[in-house]
mmCIF file of N, CA and C in Angstrom:
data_model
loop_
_atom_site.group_PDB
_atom_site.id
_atom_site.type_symbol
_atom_site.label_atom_id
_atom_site.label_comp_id
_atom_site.label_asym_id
_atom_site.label_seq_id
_atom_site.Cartn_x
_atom_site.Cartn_y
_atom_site.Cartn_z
ATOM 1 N N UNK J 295 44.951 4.622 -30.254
ATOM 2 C CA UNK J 295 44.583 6.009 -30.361
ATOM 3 C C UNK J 295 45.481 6.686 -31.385
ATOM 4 N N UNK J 296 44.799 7.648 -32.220
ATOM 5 C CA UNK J 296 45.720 8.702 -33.052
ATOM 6 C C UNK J 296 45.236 9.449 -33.244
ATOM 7 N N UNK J 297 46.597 10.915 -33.543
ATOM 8 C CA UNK J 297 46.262 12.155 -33.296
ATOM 9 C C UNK J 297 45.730 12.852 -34.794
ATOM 10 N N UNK J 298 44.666 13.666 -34.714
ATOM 11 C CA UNK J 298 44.623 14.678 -35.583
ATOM 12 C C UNK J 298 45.020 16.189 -35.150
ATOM 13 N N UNK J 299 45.982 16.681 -35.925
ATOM 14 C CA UNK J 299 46.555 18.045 -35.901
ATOM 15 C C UNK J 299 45.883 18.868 -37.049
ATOM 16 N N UNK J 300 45.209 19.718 -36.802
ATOM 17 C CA UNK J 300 44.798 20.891 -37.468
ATOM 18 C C UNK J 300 45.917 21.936 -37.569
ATOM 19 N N UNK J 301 46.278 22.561 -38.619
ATOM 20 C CA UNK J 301 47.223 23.563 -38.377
ATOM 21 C C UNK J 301 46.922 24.635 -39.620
ATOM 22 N N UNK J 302 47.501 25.889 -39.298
ATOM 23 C CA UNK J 302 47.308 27.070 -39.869
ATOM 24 C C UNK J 302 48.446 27.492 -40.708
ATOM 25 N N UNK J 303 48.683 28.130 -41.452
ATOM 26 C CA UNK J 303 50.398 27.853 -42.231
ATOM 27 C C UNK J 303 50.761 29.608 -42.302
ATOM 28 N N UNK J 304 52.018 29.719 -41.970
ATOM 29 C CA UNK J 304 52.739 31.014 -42.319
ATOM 30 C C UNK J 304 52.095 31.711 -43.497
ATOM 31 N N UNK J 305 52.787 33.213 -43.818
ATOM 32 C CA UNK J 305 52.388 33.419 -45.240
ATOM 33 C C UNK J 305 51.075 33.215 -45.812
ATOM 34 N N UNK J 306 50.945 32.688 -47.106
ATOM 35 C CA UNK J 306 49.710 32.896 -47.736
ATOM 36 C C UNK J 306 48.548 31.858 -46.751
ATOM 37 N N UNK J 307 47.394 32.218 -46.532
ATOM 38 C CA UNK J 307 46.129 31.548 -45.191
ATOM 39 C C UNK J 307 46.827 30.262 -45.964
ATOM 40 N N UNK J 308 46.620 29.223 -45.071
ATOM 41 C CA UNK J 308 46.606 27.514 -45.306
ATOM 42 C C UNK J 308 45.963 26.725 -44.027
ATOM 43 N N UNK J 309 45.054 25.699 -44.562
ATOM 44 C CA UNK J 309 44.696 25.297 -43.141
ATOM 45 C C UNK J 309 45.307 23.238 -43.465
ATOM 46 N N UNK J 310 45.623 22.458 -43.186
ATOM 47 C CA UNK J 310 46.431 21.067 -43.151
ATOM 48 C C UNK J 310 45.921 20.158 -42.065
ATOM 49 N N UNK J 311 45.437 19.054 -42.463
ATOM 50 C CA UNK J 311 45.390 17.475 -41.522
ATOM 51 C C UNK J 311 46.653 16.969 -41.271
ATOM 52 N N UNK J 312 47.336 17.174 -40.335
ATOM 53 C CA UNK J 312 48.344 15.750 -40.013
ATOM 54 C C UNK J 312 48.088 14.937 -39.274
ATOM 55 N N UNK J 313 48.103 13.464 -39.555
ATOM 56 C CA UNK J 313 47.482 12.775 -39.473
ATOM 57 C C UNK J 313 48.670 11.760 -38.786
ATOM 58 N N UNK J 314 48.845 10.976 -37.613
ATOM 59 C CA UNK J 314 49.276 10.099 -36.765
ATOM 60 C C UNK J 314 49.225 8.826 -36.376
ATOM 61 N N UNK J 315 49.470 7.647 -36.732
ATOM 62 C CA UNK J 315 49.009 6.768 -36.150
ATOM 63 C C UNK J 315 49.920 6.043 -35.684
ATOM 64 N N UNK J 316 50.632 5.882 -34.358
ATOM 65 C CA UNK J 316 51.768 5.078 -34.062
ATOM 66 C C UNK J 316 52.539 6.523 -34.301
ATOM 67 N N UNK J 317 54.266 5.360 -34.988
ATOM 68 C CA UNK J 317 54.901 6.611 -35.429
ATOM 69 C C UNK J 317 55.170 6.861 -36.910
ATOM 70 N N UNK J 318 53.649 6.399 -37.326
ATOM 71 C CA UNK J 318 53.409 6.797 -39.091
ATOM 72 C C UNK J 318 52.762 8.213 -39.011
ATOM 73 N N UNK J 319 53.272 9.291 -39.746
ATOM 74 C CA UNK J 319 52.671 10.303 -39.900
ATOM 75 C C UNK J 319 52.086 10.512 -41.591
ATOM 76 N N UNK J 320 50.842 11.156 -41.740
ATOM 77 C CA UNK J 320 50.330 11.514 -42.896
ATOM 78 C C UNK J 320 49.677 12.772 -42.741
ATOM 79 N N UNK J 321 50.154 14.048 -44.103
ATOM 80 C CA UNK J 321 49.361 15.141 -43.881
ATOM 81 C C UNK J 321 48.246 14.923 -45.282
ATOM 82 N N UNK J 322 47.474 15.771 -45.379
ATOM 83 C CA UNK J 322 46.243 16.040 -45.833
ATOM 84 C C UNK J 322 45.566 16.961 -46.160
ATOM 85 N N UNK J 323 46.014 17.530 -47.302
ATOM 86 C CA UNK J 323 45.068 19.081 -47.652
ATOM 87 C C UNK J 323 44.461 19.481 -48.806
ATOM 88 N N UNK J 324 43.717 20.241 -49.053
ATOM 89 C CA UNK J 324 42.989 21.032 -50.092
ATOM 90 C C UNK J 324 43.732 22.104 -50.665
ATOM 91 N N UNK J 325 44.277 22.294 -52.145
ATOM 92 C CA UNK J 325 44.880 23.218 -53.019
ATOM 93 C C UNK J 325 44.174 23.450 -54.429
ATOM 94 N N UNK J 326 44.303 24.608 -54.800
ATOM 95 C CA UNK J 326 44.135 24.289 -56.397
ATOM 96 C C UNK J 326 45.510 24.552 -56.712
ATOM 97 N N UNK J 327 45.207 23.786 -58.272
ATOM 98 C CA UNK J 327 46.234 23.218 -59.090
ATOM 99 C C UNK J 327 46.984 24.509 -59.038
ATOM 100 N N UNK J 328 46.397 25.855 -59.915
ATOM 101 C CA UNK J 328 46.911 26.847 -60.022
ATOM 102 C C UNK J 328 47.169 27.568 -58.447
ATOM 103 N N UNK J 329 48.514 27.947 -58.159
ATOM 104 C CA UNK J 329 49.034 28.384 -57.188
ATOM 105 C C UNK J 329 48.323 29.135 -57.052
ATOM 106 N N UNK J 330 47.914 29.361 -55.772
ATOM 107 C CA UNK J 330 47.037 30.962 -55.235
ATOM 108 C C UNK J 330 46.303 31.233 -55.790
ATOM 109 N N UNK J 331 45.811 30.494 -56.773
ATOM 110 C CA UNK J 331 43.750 30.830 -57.662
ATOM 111 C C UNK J 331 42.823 30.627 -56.692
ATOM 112 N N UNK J 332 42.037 31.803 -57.051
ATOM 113 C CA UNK J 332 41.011 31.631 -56.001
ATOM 114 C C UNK J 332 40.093 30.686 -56.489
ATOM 115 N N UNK J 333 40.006 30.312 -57.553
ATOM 116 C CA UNK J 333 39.134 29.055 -57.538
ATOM 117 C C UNK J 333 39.536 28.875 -59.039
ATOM 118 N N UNK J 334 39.094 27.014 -59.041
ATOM 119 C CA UNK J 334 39.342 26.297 -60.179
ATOM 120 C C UNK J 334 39.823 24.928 -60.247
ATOM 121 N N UNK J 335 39.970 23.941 -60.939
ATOM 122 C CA UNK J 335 40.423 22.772 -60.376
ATOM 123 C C UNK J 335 41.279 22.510 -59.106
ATOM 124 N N UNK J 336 41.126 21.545 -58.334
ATOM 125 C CA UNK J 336 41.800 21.465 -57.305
ATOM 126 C C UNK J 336 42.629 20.032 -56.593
ATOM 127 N N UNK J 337 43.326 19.831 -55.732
ATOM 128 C CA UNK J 337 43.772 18.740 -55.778
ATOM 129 C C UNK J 337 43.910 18.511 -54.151
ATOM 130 N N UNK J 338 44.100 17.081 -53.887
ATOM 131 C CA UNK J 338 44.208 16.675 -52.076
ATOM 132 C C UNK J 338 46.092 16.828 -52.092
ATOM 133 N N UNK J 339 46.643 17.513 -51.305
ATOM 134 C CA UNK J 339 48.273 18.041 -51.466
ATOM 135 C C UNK J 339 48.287 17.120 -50.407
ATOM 136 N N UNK J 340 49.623 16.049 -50.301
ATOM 137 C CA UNK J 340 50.060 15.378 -49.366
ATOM 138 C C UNK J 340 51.131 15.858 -48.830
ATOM 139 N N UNK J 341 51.812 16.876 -49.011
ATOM 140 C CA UNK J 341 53.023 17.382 -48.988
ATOM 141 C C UNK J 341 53.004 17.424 -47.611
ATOM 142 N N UNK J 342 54.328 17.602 -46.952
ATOM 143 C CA UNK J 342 54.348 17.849 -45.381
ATOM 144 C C UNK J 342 54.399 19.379 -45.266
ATOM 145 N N UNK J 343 53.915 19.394 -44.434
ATOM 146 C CA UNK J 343 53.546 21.245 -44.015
ATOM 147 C C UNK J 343 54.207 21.595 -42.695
ATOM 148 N N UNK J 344 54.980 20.651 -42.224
ATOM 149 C CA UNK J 344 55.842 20.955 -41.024
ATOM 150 C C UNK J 344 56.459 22.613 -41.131
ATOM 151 N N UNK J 345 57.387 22.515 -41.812
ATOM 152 C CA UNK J 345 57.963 23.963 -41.941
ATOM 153 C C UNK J 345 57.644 25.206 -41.912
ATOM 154 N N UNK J 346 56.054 25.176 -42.562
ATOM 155 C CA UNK J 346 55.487 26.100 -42.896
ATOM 156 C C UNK J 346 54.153 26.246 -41.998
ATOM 157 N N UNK J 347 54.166 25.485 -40.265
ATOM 158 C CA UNK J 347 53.252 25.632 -39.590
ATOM 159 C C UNK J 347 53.095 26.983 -39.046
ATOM 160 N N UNK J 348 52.246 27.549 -38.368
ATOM 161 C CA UNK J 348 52.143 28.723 -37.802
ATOM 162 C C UNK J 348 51.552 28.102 -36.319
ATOM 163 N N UNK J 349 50.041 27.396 -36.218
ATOM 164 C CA UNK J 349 49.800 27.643 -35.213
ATOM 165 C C UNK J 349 48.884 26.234 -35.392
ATOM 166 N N UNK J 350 48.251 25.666 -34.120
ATOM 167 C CA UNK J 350 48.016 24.119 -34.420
ATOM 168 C C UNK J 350 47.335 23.920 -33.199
ATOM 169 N N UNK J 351 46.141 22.965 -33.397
ATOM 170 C CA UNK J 351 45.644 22.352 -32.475
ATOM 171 C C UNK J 351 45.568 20.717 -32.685
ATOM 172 N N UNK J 352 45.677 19.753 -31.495
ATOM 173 C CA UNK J 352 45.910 18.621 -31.615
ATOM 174 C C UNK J 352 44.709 17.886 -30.630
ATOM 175 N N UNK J 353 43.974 16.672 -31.493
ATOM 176 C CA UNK J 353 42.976 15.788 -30.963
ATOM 177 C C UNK J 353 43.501 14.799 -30.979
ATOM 178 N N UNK J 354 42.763 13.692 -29.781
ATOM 179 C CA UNK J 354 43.248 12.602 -29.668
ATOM 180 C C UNK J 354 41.796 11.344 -30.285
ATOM 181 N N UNK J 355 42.256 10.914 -31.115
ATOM 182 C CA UNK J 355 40.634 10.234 -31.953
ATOM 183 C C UNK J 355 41.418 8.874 -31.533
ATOM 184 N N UNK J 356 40.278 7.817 -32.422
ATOM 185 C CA UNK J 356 39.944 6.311 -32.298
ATOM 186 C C UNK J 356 41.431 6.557 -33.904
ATOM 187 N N UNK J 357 42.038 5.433 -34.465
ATOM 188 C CA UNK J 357 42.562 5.398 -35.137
ATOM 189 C C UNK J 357 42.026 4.957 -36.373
ATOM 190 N N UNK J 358 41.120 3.801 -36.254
ATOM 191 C CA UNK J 358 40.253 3.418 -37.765
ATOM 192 C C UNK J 358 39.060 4.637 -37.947
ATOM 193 N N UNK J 359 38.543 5.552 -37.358
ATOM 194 C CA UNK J 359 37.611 6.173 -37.458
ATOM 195 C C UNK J 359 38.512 7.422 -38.046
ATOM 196 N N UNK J 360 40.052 7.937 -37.550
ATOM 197 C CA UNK J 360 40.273 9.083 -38.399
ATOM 198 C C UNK J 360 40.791 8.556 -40.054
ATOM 199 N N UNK J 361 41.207 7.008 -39.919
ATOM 200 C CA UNK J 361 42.219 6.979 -41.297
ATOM 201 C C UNK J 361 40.201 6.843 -42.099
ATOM 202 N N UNK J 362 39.410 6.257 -41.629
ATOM 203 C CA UNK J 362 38.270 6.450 -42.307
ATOM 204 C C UNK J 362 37.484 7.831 -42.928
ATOM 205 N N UNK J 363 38.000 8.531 -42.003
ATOM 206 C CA UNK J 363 37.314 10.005 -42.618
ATOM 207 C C UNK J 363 38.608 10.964 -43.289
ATOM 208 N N UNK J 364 39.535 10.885 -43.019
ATOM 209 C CA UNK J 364 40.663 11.382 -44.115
ATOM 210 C C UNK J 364 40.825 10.657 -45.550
ATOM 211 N N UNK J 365 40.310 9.345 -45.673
ATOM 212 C CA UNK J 365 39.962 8.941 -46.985
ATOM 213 C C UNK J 365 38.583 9.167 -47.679
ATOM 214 N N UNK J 366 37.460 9.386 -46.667
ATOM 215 C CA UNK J 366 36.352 9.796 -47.494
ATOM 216 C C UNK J 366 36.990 11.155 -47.911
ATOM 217 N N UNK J 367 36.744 12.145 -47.176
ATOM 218 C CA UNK J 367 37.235 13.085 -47.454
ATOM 219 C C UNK J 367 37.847 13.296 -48.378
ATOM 220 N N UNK J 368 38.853 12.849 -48.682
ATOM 221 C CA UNK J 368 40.107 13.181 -49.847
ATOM 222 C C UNK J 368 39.210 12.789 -51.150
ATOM 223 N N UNK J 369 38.756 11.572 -50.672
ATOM 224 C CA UNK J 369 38.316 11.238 -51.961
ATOM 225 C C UNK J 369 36.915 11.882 -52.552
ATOM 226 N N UNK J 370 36.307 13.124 -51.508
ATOM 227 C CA UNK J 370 35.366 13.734 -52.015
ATOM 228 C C UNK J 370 36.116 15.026 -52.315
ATOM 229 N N UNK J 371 37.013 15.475 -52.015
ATOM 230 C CA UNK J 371 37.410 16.440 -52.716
ATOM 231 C C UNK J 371 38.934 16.085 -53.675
ATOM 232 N N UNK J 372 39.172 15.014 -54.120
ATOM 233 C CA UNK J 372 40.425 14.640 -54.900
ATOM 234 C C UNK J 372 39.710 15.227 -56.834
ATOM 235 N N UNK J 373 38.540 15.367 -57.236
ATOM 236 C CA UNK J 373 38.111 16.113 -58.253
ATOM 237 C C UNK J 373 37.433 17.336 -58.071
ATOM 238 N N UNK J 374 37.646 17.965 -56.739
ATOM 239 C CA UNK J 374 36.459 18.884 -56.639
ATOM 240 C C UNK J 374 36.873 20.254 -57.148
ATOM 241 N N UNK J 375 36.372 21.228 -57.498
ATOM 242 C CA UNK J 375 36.721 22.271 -57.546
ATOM 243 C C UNK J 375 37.128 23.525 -56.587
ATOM 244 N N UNK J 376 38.292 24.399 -56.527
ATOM 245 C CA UNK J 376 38.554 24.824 -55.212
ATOM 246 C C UNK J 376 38.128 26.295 -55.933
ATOM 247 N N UNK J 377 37.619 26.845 -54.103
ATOM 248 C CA UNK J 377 36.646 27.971 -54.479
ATOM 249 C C UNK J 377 36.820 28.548 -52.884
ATOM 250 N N UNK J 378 37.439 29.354 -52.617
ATOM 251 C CA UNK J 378 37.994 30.512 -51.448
ATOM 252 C C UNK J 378 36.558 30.376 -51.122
ATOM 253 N N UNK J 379 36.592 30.274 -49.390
ATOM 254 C CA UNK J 379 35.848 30.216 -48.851
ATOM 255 C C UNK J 379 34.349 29.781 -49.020
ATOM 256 N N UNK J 380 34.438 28.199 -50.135
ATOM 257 C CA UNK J 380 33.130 27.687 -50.144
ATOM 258 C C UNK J 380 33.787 26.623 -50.322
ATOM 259 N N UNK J 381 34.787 26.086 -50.897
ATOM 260 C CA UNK J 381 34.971 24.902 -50.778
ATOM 261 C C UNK J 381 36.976 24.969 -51.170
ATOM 262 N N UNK J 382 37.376 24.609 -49.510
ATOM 263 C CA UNK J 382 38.673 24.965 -49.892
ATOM 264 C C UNK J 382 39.394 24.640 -48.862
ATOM 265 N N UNK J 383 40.919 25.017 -48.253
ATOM 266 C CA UNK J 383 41.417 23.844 -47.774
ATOM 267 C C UNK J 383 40.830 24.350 -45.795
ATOM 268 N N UNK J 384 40.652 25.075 -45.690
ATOM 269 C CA UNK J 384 39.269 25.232 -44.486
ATOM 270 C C UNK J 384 38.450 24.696 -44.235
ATOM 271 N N UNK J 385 37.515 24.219 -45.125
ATOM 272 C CA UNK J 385 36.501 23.285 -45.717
ATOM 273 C C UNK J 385 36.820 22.235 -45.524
ATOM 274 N N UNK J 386 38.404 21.843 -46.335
ATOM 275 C CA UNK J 386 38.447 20.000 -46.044
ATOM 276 C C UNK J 386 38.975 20.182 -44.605
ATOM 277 N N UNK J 387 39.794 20.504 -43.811
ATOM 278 C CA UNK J 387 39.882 20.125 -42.520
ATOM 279 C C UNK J 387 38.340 20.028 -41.742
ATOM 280 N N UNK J 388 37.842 21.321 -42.191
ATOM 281 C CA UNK J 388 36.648 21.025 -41.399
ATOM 282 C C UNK J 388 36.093 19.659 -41.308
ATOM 283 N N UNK J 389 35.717 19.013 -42.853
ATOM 284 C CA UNK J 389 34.782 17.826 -42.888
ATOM 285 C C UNK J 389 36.114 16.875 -42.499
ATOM 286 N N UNK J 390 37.181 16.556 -42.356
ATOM 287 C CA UNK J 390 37.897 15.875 -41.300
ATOM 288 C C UNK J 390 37.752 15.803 -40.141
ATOM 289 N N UNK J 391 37.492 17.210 -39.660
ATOM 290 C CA UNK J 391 37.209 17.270 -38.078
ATOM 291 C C UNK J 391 35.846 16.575 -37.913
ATOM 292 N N UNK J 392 35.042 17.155 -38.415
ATOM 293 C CA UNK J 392 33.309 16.946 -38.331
ATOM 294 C C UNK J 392 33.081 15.161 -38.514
ATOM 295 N N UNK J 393 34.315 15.161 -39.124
ATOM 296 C CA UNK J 393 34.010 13.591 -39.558
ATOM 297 C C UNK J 393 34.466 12.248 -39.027
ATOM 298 N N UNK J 394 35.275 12.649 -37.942
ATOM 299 C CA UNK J 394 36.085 12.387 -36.586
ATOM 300 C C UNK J 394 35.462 12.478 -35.209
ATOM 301 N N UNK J 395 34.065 13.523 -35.769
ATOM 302 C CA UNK J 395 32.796 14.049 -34.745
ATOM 303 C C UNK J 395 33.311 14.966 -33.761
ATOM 304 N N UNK J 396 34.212 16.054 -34.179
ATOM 305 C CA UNK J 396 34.464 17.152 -33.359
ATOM 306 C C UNK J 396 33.419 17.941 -33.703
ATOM 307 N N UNK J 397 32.918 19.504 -32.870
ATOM 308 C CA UNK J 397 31.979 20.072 -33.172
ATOM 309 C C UNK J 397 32.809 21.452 -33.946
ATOM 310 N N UNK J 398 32.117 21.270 -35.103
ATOM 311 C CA UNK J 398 33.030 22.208 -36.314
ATOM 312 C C UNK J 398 31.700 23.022 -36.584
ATOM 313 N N UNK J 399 32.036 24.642 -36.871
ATOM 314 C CA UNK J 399 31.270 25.706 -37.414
ATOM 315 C C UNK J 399 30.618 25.679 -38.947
ATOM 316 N N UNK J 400 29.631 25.789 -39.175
ATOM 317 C CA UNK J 400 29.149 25.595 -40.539
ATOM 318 C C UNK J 400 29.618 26.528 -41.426
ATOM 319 N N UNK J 401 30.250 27.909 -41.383
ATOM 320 C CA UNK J 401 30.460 28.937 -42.143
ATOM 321 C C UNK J 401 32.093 28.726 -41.903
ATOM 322 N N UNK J 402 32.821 28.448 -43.103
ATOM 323 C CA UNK J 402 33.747 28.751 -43.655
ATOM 324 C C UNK J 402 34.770 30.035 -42.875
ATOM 325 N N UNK J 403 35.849 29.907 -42.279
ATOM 326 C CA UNK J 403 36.681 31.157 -41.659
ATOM 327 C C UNK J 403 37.998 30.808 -42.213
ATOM 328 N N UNK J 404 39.001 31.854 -41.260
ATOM 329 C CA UNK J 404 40.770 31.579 -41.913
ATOM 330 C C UNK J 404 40.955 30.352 -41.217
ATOM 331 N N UNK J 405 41.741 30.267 -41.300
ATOM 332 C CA UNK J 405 42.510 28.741 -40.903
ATOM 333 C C UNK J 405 43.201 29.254 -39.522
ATOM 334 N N UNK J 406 43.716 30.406 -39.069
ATOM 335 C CA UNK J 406 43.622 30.243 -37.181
ATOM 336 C C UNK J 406 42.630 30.598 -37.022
ATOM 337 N N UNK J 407 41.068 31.291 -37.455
ATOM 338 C CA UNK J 407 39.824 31.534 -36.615
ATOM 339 C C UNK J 407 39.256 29.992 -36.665
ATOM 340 N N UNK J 408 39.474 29.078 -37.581
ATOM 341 C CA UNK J 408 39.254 27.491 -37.418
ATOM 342 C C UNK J 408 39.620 26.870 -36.051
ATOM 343 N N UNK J 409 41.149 26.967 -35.813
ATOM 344 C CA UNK J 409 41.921 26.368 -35.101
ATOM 345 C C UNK J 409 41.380 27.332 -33.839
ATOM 346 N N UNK J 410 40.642 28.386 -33.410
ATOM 347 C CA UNK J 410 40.501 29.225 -32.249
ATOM 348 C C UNK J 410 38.872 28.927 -31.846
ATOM 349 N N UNK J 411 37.713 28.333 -32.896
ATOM 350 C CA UNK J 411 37.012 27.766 -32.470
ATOM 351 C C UNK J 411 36.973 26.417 -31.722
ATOM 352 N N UNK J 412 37.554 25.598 -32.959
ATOM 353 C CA UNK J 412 38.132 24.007 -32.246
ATOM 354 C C UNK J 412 38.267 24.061 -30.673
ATOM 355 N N UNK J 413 39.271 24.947 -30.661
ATOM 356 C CA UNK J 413 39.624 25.017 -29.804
ATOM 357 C C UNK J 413 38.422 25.669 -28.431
ATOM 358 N N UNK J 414 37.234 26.316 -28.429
ATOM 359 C CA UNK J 414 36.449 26.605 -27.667
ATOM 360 C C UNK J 414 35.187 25.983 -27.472
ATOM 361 N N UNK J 415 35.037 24.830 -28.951
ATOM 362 C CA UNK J 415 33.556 23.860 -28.938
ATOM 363 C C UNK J 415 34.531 22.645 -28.603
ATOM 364 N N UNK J 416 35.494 21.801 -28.664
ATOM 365 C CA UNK J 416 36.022 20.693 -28.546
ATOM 366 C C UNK J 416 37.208 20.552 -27.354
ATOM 367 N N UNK J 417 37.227 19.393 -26.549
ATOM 368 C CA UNK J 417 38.577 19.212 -25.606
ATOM 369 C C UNK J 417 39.677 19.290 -26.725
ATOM 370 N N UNK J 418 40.712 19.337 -26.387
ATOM 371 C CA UNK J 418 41.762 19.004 -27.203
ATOM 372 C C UNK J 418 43.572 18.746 -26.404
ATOM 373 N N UNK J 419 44.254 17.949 -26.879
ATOM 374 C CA UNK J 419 45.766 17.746 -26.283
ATOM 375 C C UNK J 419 46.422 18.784 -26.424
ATOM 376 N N UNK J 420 46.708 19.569 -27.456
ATOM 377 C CA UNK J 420 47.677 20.474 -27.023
ATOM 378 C C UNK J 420 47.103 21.637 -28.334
ATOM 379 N N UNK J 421 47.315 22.909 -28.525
ATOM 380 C CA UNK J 421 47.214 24.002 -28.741
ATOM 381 C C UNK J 421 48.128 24.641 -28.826
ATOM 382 N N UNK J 422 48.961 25.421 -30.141
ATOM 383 C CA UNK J 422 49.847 26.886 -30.205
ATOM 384 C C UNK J 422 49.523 27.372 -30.800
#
C-alpha cells in the first residue's frame, strides 16, 4: 500500500502530490516556468513542498497503480502549457487523484476547496 497526500501551500494558492511508497517519498506538481504567470509554458516541479504545506489530505492507494498515474500524468503535463484555472497545478493533482480513481470535481477550484471536497466525495487517512 502507498499514500497519496494532496496538499494546499501557504502564501501564493499551490496545490502538490506527495507521493509514498515504503519509506521512499516523491512530490509532484504543476508550475509555470515564469514565477506566478498566469499562464505560459509550464513544468512538472519535483521540489519538496514540506515547508510550505498549509493544509492536506491523505489516501491510502494500491502502490503500482499510484506510481502509474503520477507518471502518466507528469508526462502529460511535463510540455503543457500552464493556464490559472484550466490547466494548472489544481488540475494536475486532480488527474492524479481521478487517476488513482478517487471521485474528483470536474471544475477547477483553490487548492483547499480541492482538498475540502476530497475530503466529502472520498474515505480518506488523515486530513488538516
Amino acid at each position: 500500500m502507498a499514500e497519496l497526500k494532496i496538499i494546499s501551500e501557504t502564501g501564493m494558492f499551490h496545490s502538490a502530490c506527495r507521493c509514498r511508497w515504503d519509506d521512499h517519498i516523491e512530490w509532484y506538481g504543476f508550475k509555470p516556468i515564469a514565477h506566478r504567470s498566469p499562464e505560459g509554458p509550464g513544468f512538472v516541479d519535483r521540489s519538496d513542498r514540506t515547508v510550505s504545506m498549509n493544509h492536506f489530505i491523505s489516501f491510502d492507494v494500491d502502490g503500482d497503480v499510484l506510481r502509474a498515474a503520477v507518471l502518466r500524468v507528469s508526462a502529460t503535463y511535463a510540455q503543457a502549457t500552464y493556464c490559472v484555472l484550466v490547466k494548472d497545478c489544481v488540475s494536475f493533482s486532480a488527474d492524479v487523484a481521478r487517476a488513482v480513481g478517487l471521485r474528483v470535481p470536474l471544475v477547477n477550484i483553490s487548492p483547499a476547496g480541492f482538498i475540502a471536497i476530497l475530503a466529502v466525495w472520498n474515505s480518506y487517512t488523515a486530513m488538516d
